[in-house]
Tab-separated table of C-alpha atoms in Angstrom:
chain	number	residue	atom	x	y	z
C	479	MET	CA	0.000	0.000	0.000
C	480	GLY	CA	2.952	2.317	0.474
C	481	GLU	CA	3.951	4.502	3.357
C	482	ALA	CA	1.409	7.051	4.566
C	483	GLN	CA	2.012	10.685	3.667
C	484	ARG	CA	2.018	13.355	6.365
C	485	PHE	CA	0.947	16.941	6.761
C	486	GLU	CA	1.247	19.160	9.846
C	487	ARG	CA	0.500	22.758	10.732
C	488	SER	CA	0.866	24.432	14.141
C	489	SER	CA	0.032	27.869	15.558
C	490	GLU	CA	0.375	29.494	18.959
C	491	LEU	CA	-2.913	30.966	20.200
C	492	PRO	CA	-3.597	33.364	23.119
C	493	VAL	CA	-6.149	31.095	24.835
C	494	SER	CA	-5.994	28.090	27.154
C	495	ALA	CA	-6.078	24.541	25.829
C	496	GLU	CA	-9.451	24.141	27.573
C	497	THR	CA	-10.906	27.149	25.739
C	498	LEU	CA	-9.596	25.852	22.407
C	499	TYR	CA	-11.103	22.427	23.016
C	500	ALA	CA	-14.461	23.974	23.939
C	501	TRP	CA	-14.331	26.072	20.746
C	502	HIS	CA	-13.860	22.933	18.641
C	503	ALA	CA	-16.609	21.104	20.550
C	504	ALA	CA	-19.200	23.840	19.854
C	505	GLU	CA	-21.988	23.112	17.400
C	506	GLY	CA	-20.865	25.770	14.916
C	507	ALA	CA	-17.171	24.853	14.754
C	508	PHE	CA	-17.470	22.791	11.562
C	509	GLU	CA	-19.178	25.684	9.765
C	510	ARG	CA	-16.445	28.098	10.816
C	511	LEU	CA	-13.612	25.694	9.973
C	512	THR	CA	-14.900	24.807	6.504
C	513	PRO	CA	-13.166	27.035	3.939
C	514	PRO	CA	-15.646	28.721	1.590
C	515	PHE	CA	-13.436	27.669	-1.318
C	516	GLU	CA	-13.818	23.968	-0.324
C	517	PRO	CA	-17.516	23.730	0.576
C	518	ALA	CA	-18.679	20.823	2.710
C	519	LYS	CA	-21.882	20.109	4.606
C	520	VAL	CA	-22.664	17.955	7.623
C	521	LEU	CA	-25.365	15.507	6.514
C	522	GLU	CA	-25.528	13.564	9.792
C	523	SER	CA	-23.824	14.002	13.148
C	524	GLU	CA	-23.955	12.152	16.438
C	525	GLY	CA	-21.816	12.516	19.554
C	526	GLY	CA	-19.806	15.589	18.507
C	527	ILE	CA	-16.020	15.308	18.903
C	528	ALA	CA	-16.253	12.996	21.922
C	529	PRO	CA	-14.887	9.445	21.474
C	530	GLY	CA	-17.375	7.417	19.456
C	531	GLY	CA	-18.875	10.487	17.785
C	532	ARG	CA	-19.516	10.116	14.080
C	533	ALA	CA	-20.208	12.524	11.225
C	534	VAL	CA	-21.316	12.079	7.622
C	535	ILE	CA	-20.088	14.986	5.508
C	536	GLY	CA	-21.068	15.853	1.964
C	537	ILE	CA	-18.080	16.952	-0.156
C	538	LYS	CA	-17.105	17.197	-3.803
C	539	ALA	CA	-14.127	15.495	-5.419
C	540	GLY	CA	-13.956	17.731	-8.481
C	541	PRO	CA	-17.516	17.870	-9.832
C	542	ILE	CA	-18.499	14.541	-8.217
C	543	PRO	CA	-20.415	14.645	-4.897
C	544	GLN	CA	-19.196	12.182	-2.260
C	545	LYS	CA	-19.909	11.245	1.339
C	546	TRP	CA	-17.112	11.253	3.888
C	547	VAL	CA	-17.821	9.245	7.042
C	548	ALA	CA	-15.535	10.050	9.993
C	549	GLU	CA	-15.425	8.704	13.546
C	550	HIS	CA	-13.849	10.494	16.516
C	551	PHE	CA	-11.402	8.944	18.983
C	552	ALA	CA	-9.536	10.077	22.085
C	553	LEU	CA	-5.845	10.933	21.862
C	554	ASP	CA	-3.983	7.714	22.650
C	555	ALA	CA	-1.613	7.192	25.590
C	556	ASP	CA	1.497	7.063	23.385
C	557	THR	CA	0.700	10.510	22.016
C	558	LEU	CA	0.045	11.987	25.449
C	559	ALA	CA	3.289	10.525	26.824
C	560	GLN	CA	5.226	12.702	24.410
C	561	ARG	CA	3.321	15.886	25.235
C	562	ARG	CA	3.087	18.301	28.153
C	563	ASP	CA	0.651	17.548	30.984
C	564	GLY	CA	-2.766	18.942	30.278
C	565	THR	CA	-2.697	18.356	26.528
C	566	LEU	CA	-6.179	18.070	25.065
C	567	GLY	CA	-7.457	17.058	21.671
C	568	PHE	CA	-9.165	14.387	19.624
C	569	ILE	CA	-8.649	12.238	16.541
C	570	ASP	CA	-10.917	11.744	13.578
C	571	ARG	CA	-10.454	8.791	11.245
C	572	GLN	CA	-12.050	8.216	7.886
C	573	ILE	CA	-14.381	5.219	7.900
C	574	SER	CA	-15.252	5.720	4.246
C	575	GLY	CA	-14.514	8.492	1.800
C	576	PRO	CA	-12.144	9.786	-0.893
C	577	PHE	CA	-8.831	8.707	0.708
C	578	ALA	CA	-7.399	5.217	0.987
C	579	MET	CA	-6.627	6.155	4.623
C	580	TRP	CA	-7.023	9.357	6.693
C	581	GLU	CA	-6.225	10.097	10.333
C	582	HIS	CA	-6.338	13.656	11.666
C	583	ARG	CA	-5.000	14.490	15.144
C	584	HIS	CA	-6.209	17.777	16.644
C	585	VAL	CA	-3.810	18.525	19.523
C	586	PHE	CA	-4.042	21.470	21.935
C	587	GLU	CA	-0.835	21.828	23.960
C	588	PRO	CA	-0.835	24.205	26.955
C	589	LEU	CA	2.025	26.701	27.061
C	590	ALA	CA	0.767	28.974	29.870
C	591	ALA	CA	-2.486	29.780	31.654
C	592	GLU	CA	-3.869	31.604	28.613
C	593	ARG	CA	-1.678	30.342	25.776
C	594	CYS	CA	-1.487	27.076	23.869
C	595	THR	CA	-0.320	25.530	20.613
C	596	LEU	CA	-2.804	24.234	18.070
C	597	VAL	CA	-1.359	21.310	16.110
C	598	ASP	CA	-3.167	19.695	13.188
C	599	SER	CA	-1.326	16.514	12.225
C	600	ILE	CA	-2.564	14.301	9.378
C	601	ARG	CA	-1.523	10.895	8.055
C	602	TYR	CA	-3.148	9.844	4.801
C	603	ARG	CA	-2.869	7.614	1.753
C	604	LEU	CA	-4.199	8.677	-1.621
C	605	PRO	CA	-6.356	6.303	-3.678
C	606	LEU	CA	-4.982	4.398	-6.703
C	607	GLY	CA	-1.668	3.541	-5.011
C	608	PHE	CA	1.402	4.514	-7.044
C	609	LEU	CA	-0.648	6.502	-9.566
C	610	GLY	CA	-2.337	8.471	-6.799
C	611	ARG	CA	0.987	9.293	-5.131
C	612	THR	CA	2.651	10.234	-8.428
C	613	PHE	CA	-0.046	12.491	-9.809
C	614	GLY	CA	-1.938	13.580	-6.711
C	615	SER	CA	0.651	14.318	-3.997
C	616	ALA	CA	1.537	17.891	-4.960
C	617	PHE	CA	-2.115	18.773	-5.552
C	618	THR	CA	-3.187	17.323	-2.183
C	619	THR	CA	-0.383	19.083	-0.295
C	620	SER	CA	-1.387	22.389	-1.894
C	621	LYS	CA	-5.037	21.833	-0.951
C	622	LEU	CA	-4.181	20.927	2.655
C	623	ASP	CA	-1.868	23.912	3.015
C	624	ALA	CA	-4.605	26.334	1.849
C	625	MET	CA	-7.241	24.652	3.997
C	626	PHE	CA	-5.286	24.660	7.242
C	627	ARG	CA	-3.902	28.145	6.701
C	628	TYR	CA	-7.540	29.243	6.482
C	629	ARG	CA	-8.604	27.163	9.507
C	630	HIS	CA	-5.845	28.404	11.812
C	631	ARG	CA	-6.383	32.057	10.890
C	632	THR	CA	-10.149	31.738	11.357
C	633	THR	CA	-9.750	30.005	14.724
C	634	GLU	CA	-7.381	32.660	16.047
C	635	LEU	CA	-9.412	35.628	14.809
C	636	ASP	CA	-12.756	34.195	15.947
C	637	LEU	CA	-11.398	33.615	19.456
C	638	GLY	CA	-9.944	37.116	19.482
C	639	ALA	CA	-13.229	38.663	18.336
C	640	HIS	CA	-15.168	37.057	21.156
C	641	ALA	CA	-12.582	38.137	23.703
C	642	ALA	CA	-12.669	41.709	22.354
C	643	ALA	CA	-16.458	41.806	22.565
C	644	GLU	CA	-16.204	41.304	26.328
C	645	PRO	CA	-12.863	42.783	27.462
C	646	GLY	CA	-10.901	40.748	29.975
C	647	LEU	CA	-12.746	37.511	29.275
C	648	SER	CA	-11.932	34.570	27.054
C	649	ALA	CA	-14.311	33.464	24.321
C	650	GLN	CA	-15.926	30.904	26.595
C	651	GLY	CA	-15.982	33.355	29.536
C	652	MET	CA	-18.052	35.987	27.727
C	653	ARG	CA	-21.571	36.441	29.071
C	654	ARG	CA	-23.652	33.770	27.422
C	655	MET	CA	-26.458	35.208	25.313
C	656	ARG	CA	-29.577	33.534	23.960
C	657	ILE	CA	-29.839	34.788	20.376
C	658	LEU	CA	-32.558	34.301	17.749
C	659	ILE	CA	-31.667	34.587	14.044
C	660	SER	CA	-34.047	34.909	11.097
C	661	GLY	CA	-32.554	33.880	7.752
C	662	ALA	CA	-30.155	31.523	9.557
C	663	SER	CA	-29.869	29.249	6.514
C	664	GLY	CA	-28.596	32.049	4.259
C	665	LEU	CA	-25.025	33.032	3.412
C	666	VAL	CA	-24.603	35.396	6.376
C	667	GLY	CA	-26.910	33.492	8.716
C	668	ARG	CA	-24.985	30.206	8.524
C	669	GLN	CA	-21.680	31.850	9.325
C	670	LEU	CA	-23.143	34.072	12.048
C	671	ALA	CA	-24.848	31.128	13.769
C	672	GLY	CA	-21.614	29.113	13.745
C	673	PHE	CA	-19.572	32.085	14.931
C	674	LEU	CA	-21.887	32.881	17.838
C	675	SER	CA	-22.110	29.213	18.813
C	676	THR	CA	-18.332	28.844	19.077
C	677	GLY	CA	-18.326	31.946	21.279
C	678	GLY	CA	-20.463	30.094	23.831
C	679	HIS	CA	-23.831	31.617	22.912
C	680	GLU	CA	-27.122	29.740	22.536
C	681	VAL	CA	-28.367	30.218	18.983
C	682	TRP	CA	-31.950	29.690	17.840
C	683	SER	CA	-33.480	29.993	14.356
C	684	LEU	CA	-36.710	31.639	13.216
C	685	VAL	CA	-38.079	29.181	10.626
C	686	ARG	CA	-41.014	29.040	8.222
C	687	ARG	CA	-41.733	25.323	8.691
C	688	THR	CA	-42.921	23.432	11.753
C	689	PRO	CA	-40.023	23.311	14.268
C	690	ARG	CA	-38.317	19.940	14.560
C	691	PRO	CA	-38.701	18.132	17.915
C	692	GLY	CA	-35.947	19.269	20.302
C	693	ALA	CA	-34.528	21.797	17.819
C	694	ARG	CA	-33.796	25.401	18.791
C	695	GLU	CA	-36.383	26.812	16.426
C	696	VAL	CA	-39.309	29.265	16.554
C	697	ARG	CA	-41.913	29.333	13.781
C	698	TRP	CA	-43.146	32.271	11.745
C	699	SER	CA	-44.790	32.825	8.360
C	700	VAL	CA	-44.457	36.196	6.647
C	701	ALA	CA	-46.905	35.139	3.924
C	702	ASP	CA	-49.593	34.359	6.529
C	703	GLU	CA	-48.421	37.142	8.883
C	704	GLU	CA	-48.165	34.614	11.735
C	705	ILE	CA	-45.482	34.274	14.410
C	706	ASP	CA	-45.123	32.220	17.596
C	707	VAL	CA	-45.163	35.122	20.057
C	708	ALA	CA	-44.754	32.885	23.119
C	709	GLY	CA	-41.683	31.325	21.506
C	710	LEU	CA	-40.041	34.769	21.286
C	711	GLU	CA	-39.933	35.230	25.060
C	712	GLY	CA	-36.584	35.286	26.834
C	713	PHE	CA	-34.071	36.084	24.106
C	714	ASP	CA	-31.224	38.472	24.896
C	715	ALA	CA	-30.841	39.480	21.249
C	716	VAL	CA	-32.498	39.029	17.855
C	717	VAL	CA	-30.717	39.225	14.485
C	718	HIS	CA	-33.129	39.703	11.575
C	719	LEU	CA	-31.539	38.716	8.253
C	720	ALA	CA	-34.440	37.216	6.287
C	721	GLY	CA	-35.385	38.696	2.923
C	722	GLU	CA	-35.973	37.742	-0.710
C	723	ASN	CA	-32.840	37.672	-2.875
C	724	VAL	CA	-32.562	40.953	-4.802
C	725	ALA	CA	-30.184	39.531	-7.434
C	726	GLN	CA	-32.899	38.667	-9.949
C	727	ARG	CA	-34.724	40.436	-12.758
C	728	TRP	CA	-37.134	42.861	-11.123
C	729	THR	CA	-40.484	41.860	-12.546
C	730	ALA	CA	-43.581	43.230	-10.840
C	731	ALA	CA	-43.922	39.962	-8.902
C	732	ALA	CA	-40.241	40.013	-7.871
C	733	ARG	CA	-40.525	43.619	-6.658
C	734	ARG	CA	-43.515	42.667	-4.542
C	735	ARG	CA	-41.692	39.672	-3.019
C	736	ILE	CA	-38.548	41.722	-2.316
C	737	ARG	CA	-40.489	44.479	-0.596
C	738	GLU	CA	-42.930	42.315	1.354
C	739	SER	CA	-40.271	39.900	2.600
C	740	ARG	CA	-38.467	42.854	4.171
C	741	VAL	CA	-41.150	45.343	5.160
C	742	VAL	CA	-43.968	42.976	6.114
C	743	GLY	CA	-41.550	40.522	7.750
C	744	THR	CA	-39.823	43.208	9.811
C	745	THR	CA	-43.142	44.731	10.882
C	746	LEU	CA	-44.481	41.328	11.940
C	747	LEU	CA	-41.374	40.519	13.975
C	748	CYS	CA	-40.992	43.924	15.620
C	749	GLU	CA	-44.628	44.245	16.626
C	750	ALA	CA	-44.396	40.811	18.259
C	751	LEU	CA	-41.157	41.737	20.075
C	752	SER	CA	-42.728	44.951	21.370
C	753	LYS	CA	-45.472	42.998	23.164
C	754	LEU	CA	-43.220	40.559	25.036
C	755	GLU	CA	-42.975	40.374	28.803
C	756	CYS	CA	-39.229	39.703	28.525
C	757	LYS	CA	-37.991	41.702	25.554
C	758	PRO	CA	-34.561	41.340	23.951
C	759	SER	CA	-32.160	44.146	24.793
C	760	VAL	CA	-31.010	44.529	21.186
C	761	LEU	CA	-32.329	43.870	17.690
C	762	LEU	CA	-30.084	43.828	14.609
C	763	SER	CA	-32.434	44.397	11.663
C	764	THR	CA	-30.425	44.380	8.461
C	765	SER	CA	-30.662	46.931	5.686
C	766	ALA	CA	-28.454	47.738	2.695
C	767	ILE	CA	-26.286	50.501	1.279
C	768	GLY	CA	-28.724	50.556	-1.636
C	769	LEU	CA	-30.517	53.117	0.545
C	770	TYR	CA	-27.955	55.714	-0.605
C	771	GLY	CA	-28.667	55.216	-4.303
C	772	SER	CA	-26.067	56.060	-6.948
C	773	ARG	CA	-23.998	59.019	-5.708
C	774	GLY	CA	-20.898	59.119	-7.925
C	775	GLU	CA	-17.689	60.125	-6.124
C	776	THR	CA	-19.378	61.389	-2.934
C	777	ALA	CA	-18.163	59.718	0.274
C	778	LEU	CA	-21.192	58.547	2.265
C	779	ASP	CA	-21.331	57.897	6.012
C	780	GLU	CA	-24.376	56.932	8.075
C	781	GLY	CA	-25.561	60.552	8.130
C	782	ALA	CA	-25.910	60.753	4.349
C	783	GLY	CA	-29.476	61.091	3.145
C	784	ARG	CA	-31.372	58.537	1.101
C	785	GLY	CA	-30.948	58.237	-2.630
C	786	GLU	CA	-33.306	57.410	-5.488
C	787	GLY	CA	-34.495	54.124	-6.902
C	788	PHE	CA	-36.292	50.908	-6.006
C	789	LEU	CA	-33.605	49.686	-3.566
C	790	ALA	CA	-33.563	53.027	-1.759
C	791	ASP	CA	-37.357	52.975	-1.436
C	792	VAL	CA	-37.312	49.435	-0.036
C	793	ALA	CA	-34.452	50.140	2.393
C	794	VAL	CA	-36.149	53.229	3.827
C	795	GLU	CA	-39.383	51.297	4.435
C	796	TRP	CA	-37.399	48.308	5.723
C	797	GLU	CA	-35.698	50.348	8.434
C	798	ALA	CA	-38.908	52.210	9.332
C	799	ALA	CA	-40.671	48.862	9.838
C	800	ALA	CA	-38.628	48.342	13.038
C	801	GLU	CA	-40.261	51.329	14.751
C	802	ALA	CA	-42.413	49.169	17.059
C	803	ALA	CA	-39.261	47.609	18.557
C	804	ARG	CA	-37.591	51.026	18.950
C	805	SER	CA	-40.672	52.477	20.636
C	806	ALA	CA	-40.727	49.521	23.052
C	807	GLY	CA	-37.244	50.421	24.313
C	808	ILE	CA	-35.271	47.824	22.374
C	809	ARG	CA	-31.878	49.041	21.064
C	810	VAL	CA	-32.290	48.728	17.298
C	811	VAL	CA	-29.280	48.552	14.961
C	812	HIS	CA	-29.592	48.592	11.165
C	813	PRO	CA	-26.480	46.980	9.631
C	814	ARG	CA	-26.437	48.420	6.104
C	815	LEU	CA	-24.727	45.674	4.144
C	816	GLY	CA	-22.379	46.387	1.276
C	817	ILE	CA	-21.259	43.787	-1.292
C	818	VAL	CA	-20.560	40.699	0.844
C	819	LEU	CA	-17.565	38.715	-0.405
C	820	SER	CA	-17.694	34.928	-0.171
C	821	PRO	CA	-17.460	32.371	-2.971
C	822	GLN	CA	-20.449	30.590	-1.393
C	823	GLY	CA	-22.878	33.296	-2.498
C	824	GLY	CA	-23.422	36.800	-3.815
C	825	ALA	CA	-21.116	38.611	-6.224
C	826	LEU	CA	-18.105	36.282	-5.911
C	827	ALA	CA	-20.142	33.113	-6.451
C	828	LYS	CA	-21.226	34.499	-9.821
C	829	THR	CA	-17.960	36.130	-10.931
C	830	VAL	CA	-15.235	33.694	-9.833
C	831	PRO	CA	-16.266	30.839	-12.212
C	832	LEU	CA	-16.385	33.330	-15.098
C	833	PHE	CA	-12.956	34.762	-14.232
C	834	LYS	CA	-11.450	31.277	-13.924
C	835	LEU	CA	-12.550	30.608	-17.499
C	836	GLY	CA	-10.901	33.840	-18.643
C	837	GLY	CA	-14.212	35.607	-19.261
C	838	GLY	CA	-13.961	38.280	-16.577
C	839	GLY	CA	-13.872	42.023	-17.094
C	840	LYS	CA	-15.158	45.334	-15.831
C	841	LEU	CA	-18.864	46.174	-15.865
C	842	GLY	CA	-19.859	49.194	-17.908
C	843	SER	CA	-17.326	52.012	-17.549
C	844	GLY	CA	-15.769	50.409	-14.443
C	845	ARG	CA	-15.622	53.828	-12.787
C	846	GLN	CA	-18.510	53.133	-10.399
C	847	TRP	CA	-17.535	52.699	-6.732
C	848	TRP	CA	-18.144	49.320	-5.113
C	849	SER	CA	-18.315	49.226	-1.320
C	850	TRP	CA	-17.504	45.671	-0.281
C	851	ILE	CA	-16.970	43.688	2.943
C	852	GLY	CA	-15.632	40.188	3.665
C	853	ILE	CA	-18.041	37.668	5.162
C	854	ASP	CA	-15.942	37.359	8.337
C	855	ASP	CA	-16.098	41.120	8.916
C	856	VAL	CA	-19.878	41.013	8.444
C	857	ILE	CA	-20.287	38.596	11.343
C	858	GLY	CA	-17.513	40.248	13.363
C	859	ALA	CA	-19.192	43.643	13.039
C	860	MET	CA	-22.534	42.119	14.006
C	861	LEU	CA	-21.049	40.706	17.213
C	862	HIS	CA	-19.499	44.147	17.842
C	863	ALA	CA	-22.967	45.707	17.477
C	864	LEU	CA	-24.590	43.114	19.742
C	865	ALA	CA	-22.030	43.636	22.498
C	866	ASN	CA	-21.549	47.420	22.269
C	867	VAL	CA	-24.389	49.506	23.735
C	868	GLU	CA	-23.022	52.620	21.975
C	869	VAL	CA	-24.024	51.171	18.618
C	870	ALA	CA	-27.580	52.041	17.557
C	871	GLY	CA	-29.355	53.091	14.386
C	872	PRO	CA	-27.749	52.715	10.938
C	873	VAL	CA	-24.287	51.146	10.720
C	874	ASN	CA	-22.493	50.812	7.388
C	875	LEU	CA	-21.115	47.282	7.070
C	876	VAL	CA	-18.439	47.972	4.470
C	877	ALA	CA	-14.651	47.728	4.497
C	878	PRO	CA	-12.686	50.984	4.951
C	879	GLU	CA	-11.165	50.728	1.461
C	880	PRO	CA	-13.866	50.827	-1.267
C	881	VAL	CA	-12.720	50.327	-4.853
C	882	THR	CA	-14.022	51.095	-8.312
C	883	ASN	CA	-15.442	48.211	-10.300
C	884	ALA	CA	-12.361	48.372	-12.542
C	885	GLY	CA	-10.140	48.138	-9.448
C	886	PHE	CA	-12.177	45.216	-8.127
C	887	THR	CA	-11.925	43.429	-11.464
C	888	LYS	CA	-8.161	43.942	-11.687
C	889	GLN	CA	-7.563	42.702	-8.132
C	890	LEU	CA	-9.735	39.606	-8.536
C	891	ALA	CA	-7.980	38.731	-11.795
C	892	GLN	CA	-4.558	39.067	-10.113
C	893	VAL	CA	-5.555	36.862	-7.165
C	894	LEU	CA	-6.963	34.196	-9.503
C	895	ARG	CA	-4.029	34.601	-11.941
C	896	ARG	CA	-6.399	35.065	-14.851
C	897	PRO	CA	-6.827	37.804	-17.463
C	898	ALA	CA	-9.657	40.312	-17.214
C	899	ILE	CA	-10.144	41.190	-20.844
C	900	ALA	CA	-13.867	40.612	-21.436
C	901	PRO	CA	-15.746	43.731	-20.305
C	902	ALA	CA	-19.538	43.693	-20.121
C	903	PRO	CA	-20.987	46.826	-21.783
C	904	ALA	CA	-23.644	48.703	-19.833
C	905	PHE	CA	-26.247	48.280	-22.598
C	906	ALA	CA	-25.793	44.492	-22.551
C	907	LEU	CA	-26.212	44.326	-18.770
C	908	LYS	CA	-29.333	46.473	-18.933
C	909	ALA	CA	-30.773	44.358	-21.743
C	910	ALA	CA	-30.163	41.160	-19.783
C	911	LEU	CA	-31.028	42.291	-16.257
C	912	GLY	CA	-33.101	45.423	-16.630
C	913	GLU	CA	-33.270	47.965	-13.813
C	914	MET	CA	-31.455	45.622	-11.459
C	915	ALA	CA	-28.270	46.109	-13.494
C	916	ASP	CA	-28.565	49.896	-13.173
C	917	GLU	CA	-29.030	49.888	-9.393
C	918	MET	CA	-26.780	46.987	-8.343
C	919	LEU	CA	-23.989	46.659	-10.912
C	920	LEU	CA	-23.597	50.058	-12.553
C	921	SER	CA	-24.480	52.436	-9.695
C	922	SER	CA	-21.690	54.186	-7.781
C	923	CYS	CA	-21.853	54.085	-3.991
C	924	ARG	CA	-18.707	55.093	-2.072
C	925	VAL	CA	-19.583	54.247	1.526
C	926	GLU	CA	-17.542	54.717	4.721
C	927	PRO	CA	-17.894	52.622	7.935
C	928	ALA	CA	-17.938	55.697	10.198
C	929	VAL	CA	-19.831	54.144	13.140
C	930	LEU	CA	-17.631	51.046	13.198
C	931	ALA	CA	-14.523	53.265	13.161
C	932	ARG	CA	-15.856	55.507	15.945
C	933	THR	CA	-16.775	52.573	18.199
C	934	GLY	CA	-13.449	50.760	17.730
C	935	TYR	CA	-14.213	47.824	15.454
C	936	ALA	CA	-10.990	46.263	14.120
C	937	PHE	CA	-11.398	44.891	10.586
C	938	ARG	CA	-9.927	41.477	9.835
C	939	ASP	CA	-9.661	42.229	6.124
C	940	PRO	CA	-9.499	45.989	5.460
C	941	SER	CA	-7.895	45.514	2.021
C	942	LEU	CA	-9.543	43.858	-0.957
C	943	GLU	CA	-6.497	41.753	-1.849
C	944	GLY	CA	-6.217	40.304	1.660
C	945	CYS	CA	-9.916	39.520	1.775
C	946	LEU	CA	-9.950	37.817	-1.634
C	947	ARG	CA	-6.881	35.740	-0.786
C	948	HIS	CA	-8.497	34.592	2.466
C	949	VAL	CA	-11.932	33.606	1.118
C	950	LEU	CA	-10.515	32.095	-2.100
C	951	GLY	CA	-7.637	30.217	-0.465
C	952	ARG	CA	-4.988	32.029	-2.541
């Protein structure tokens, strides 16, 4: 069969081994550790990372979907004998999946009271024996290096974000909050739920179907204007993300769905929250920088007035729909989202495949300003808003370095090592997408994160290049 190949990566982290173990044991750890450029999904899970725990994970080997079945084991005595006292960790072994053999040791070595070393050590054999080793070794090493570089950075920065949200406490020592999220299955919702879970918080979902037995779910229906009011009692915070996708041709029916999903849904939720005996202390009700309209070169902070257009009209009504919660004494924050960067959804999901094929280029003139933000800064800024009582009202969730569309195109092409020589003329975009192209792709919106800067939020990825390299594994 040949000798097993090995891969190892280690990082020193400013937390205890116990805190690091608890972070990995949290329900959302898999979501946070899965690189967006290598998507995977837990299909079944039982027992967590404790010995005997098992997970079935859906992955893709190229274009082919596969199931990876892994079982968890305790670190063995021989391993512990070579390590410092107090070492924690676990092992997962492939029961079935794409490798001929796979064993992954997650080791957390204490260095001091609040410092430890994270060691990911892997032994594996590729399929197809000699052929697999000859043609697949370099590719696999490259993939593992990108994956674990991403995982270690995410682990360190997530732990740091939770500690910063409650100064003087570790991630697991922060005051535990009970948080309800609408839109928890969406791009932002999945990452936010995982992030909050690994910080020690209890996360629930607002769902449209009947809640599953034992699940942390509360039912609502925007279409029927129904919500389980009793189920809303006792939450410390609510994050309202739900809304119809705006990236579609704006027919009359689509406009109605986009507006009603936001305005009617927000009104329904906020009126219910206002009537509770035990109200949440804070509500994050999302909005969008589309409220500002197309404003050319003008720099726009949260004090800038509204602009013109369908998106501006919807955003103004969307934010106003939270008035019942505000009037009831709940601290209401409106995170105005910019262009969220993740290859799992939104702008990057649509543009990266095109760029990889060499078909990328600027949109229209390319001079329009794009105000973007990485997915990890979206959830980091949301935790900052939840924890910081100074934050209220509109908050621009954008990175501090906006770029023109031409600058965005050039940077993405450089990161992907592809040309960007196929521009899309404005008339073609308008013919294909209608008014949506005008307001979302060709409009110029140069937005500044003034509230985040004033209240001390530290961006993980302030520059576009750094953000793209992180989320694309480059």
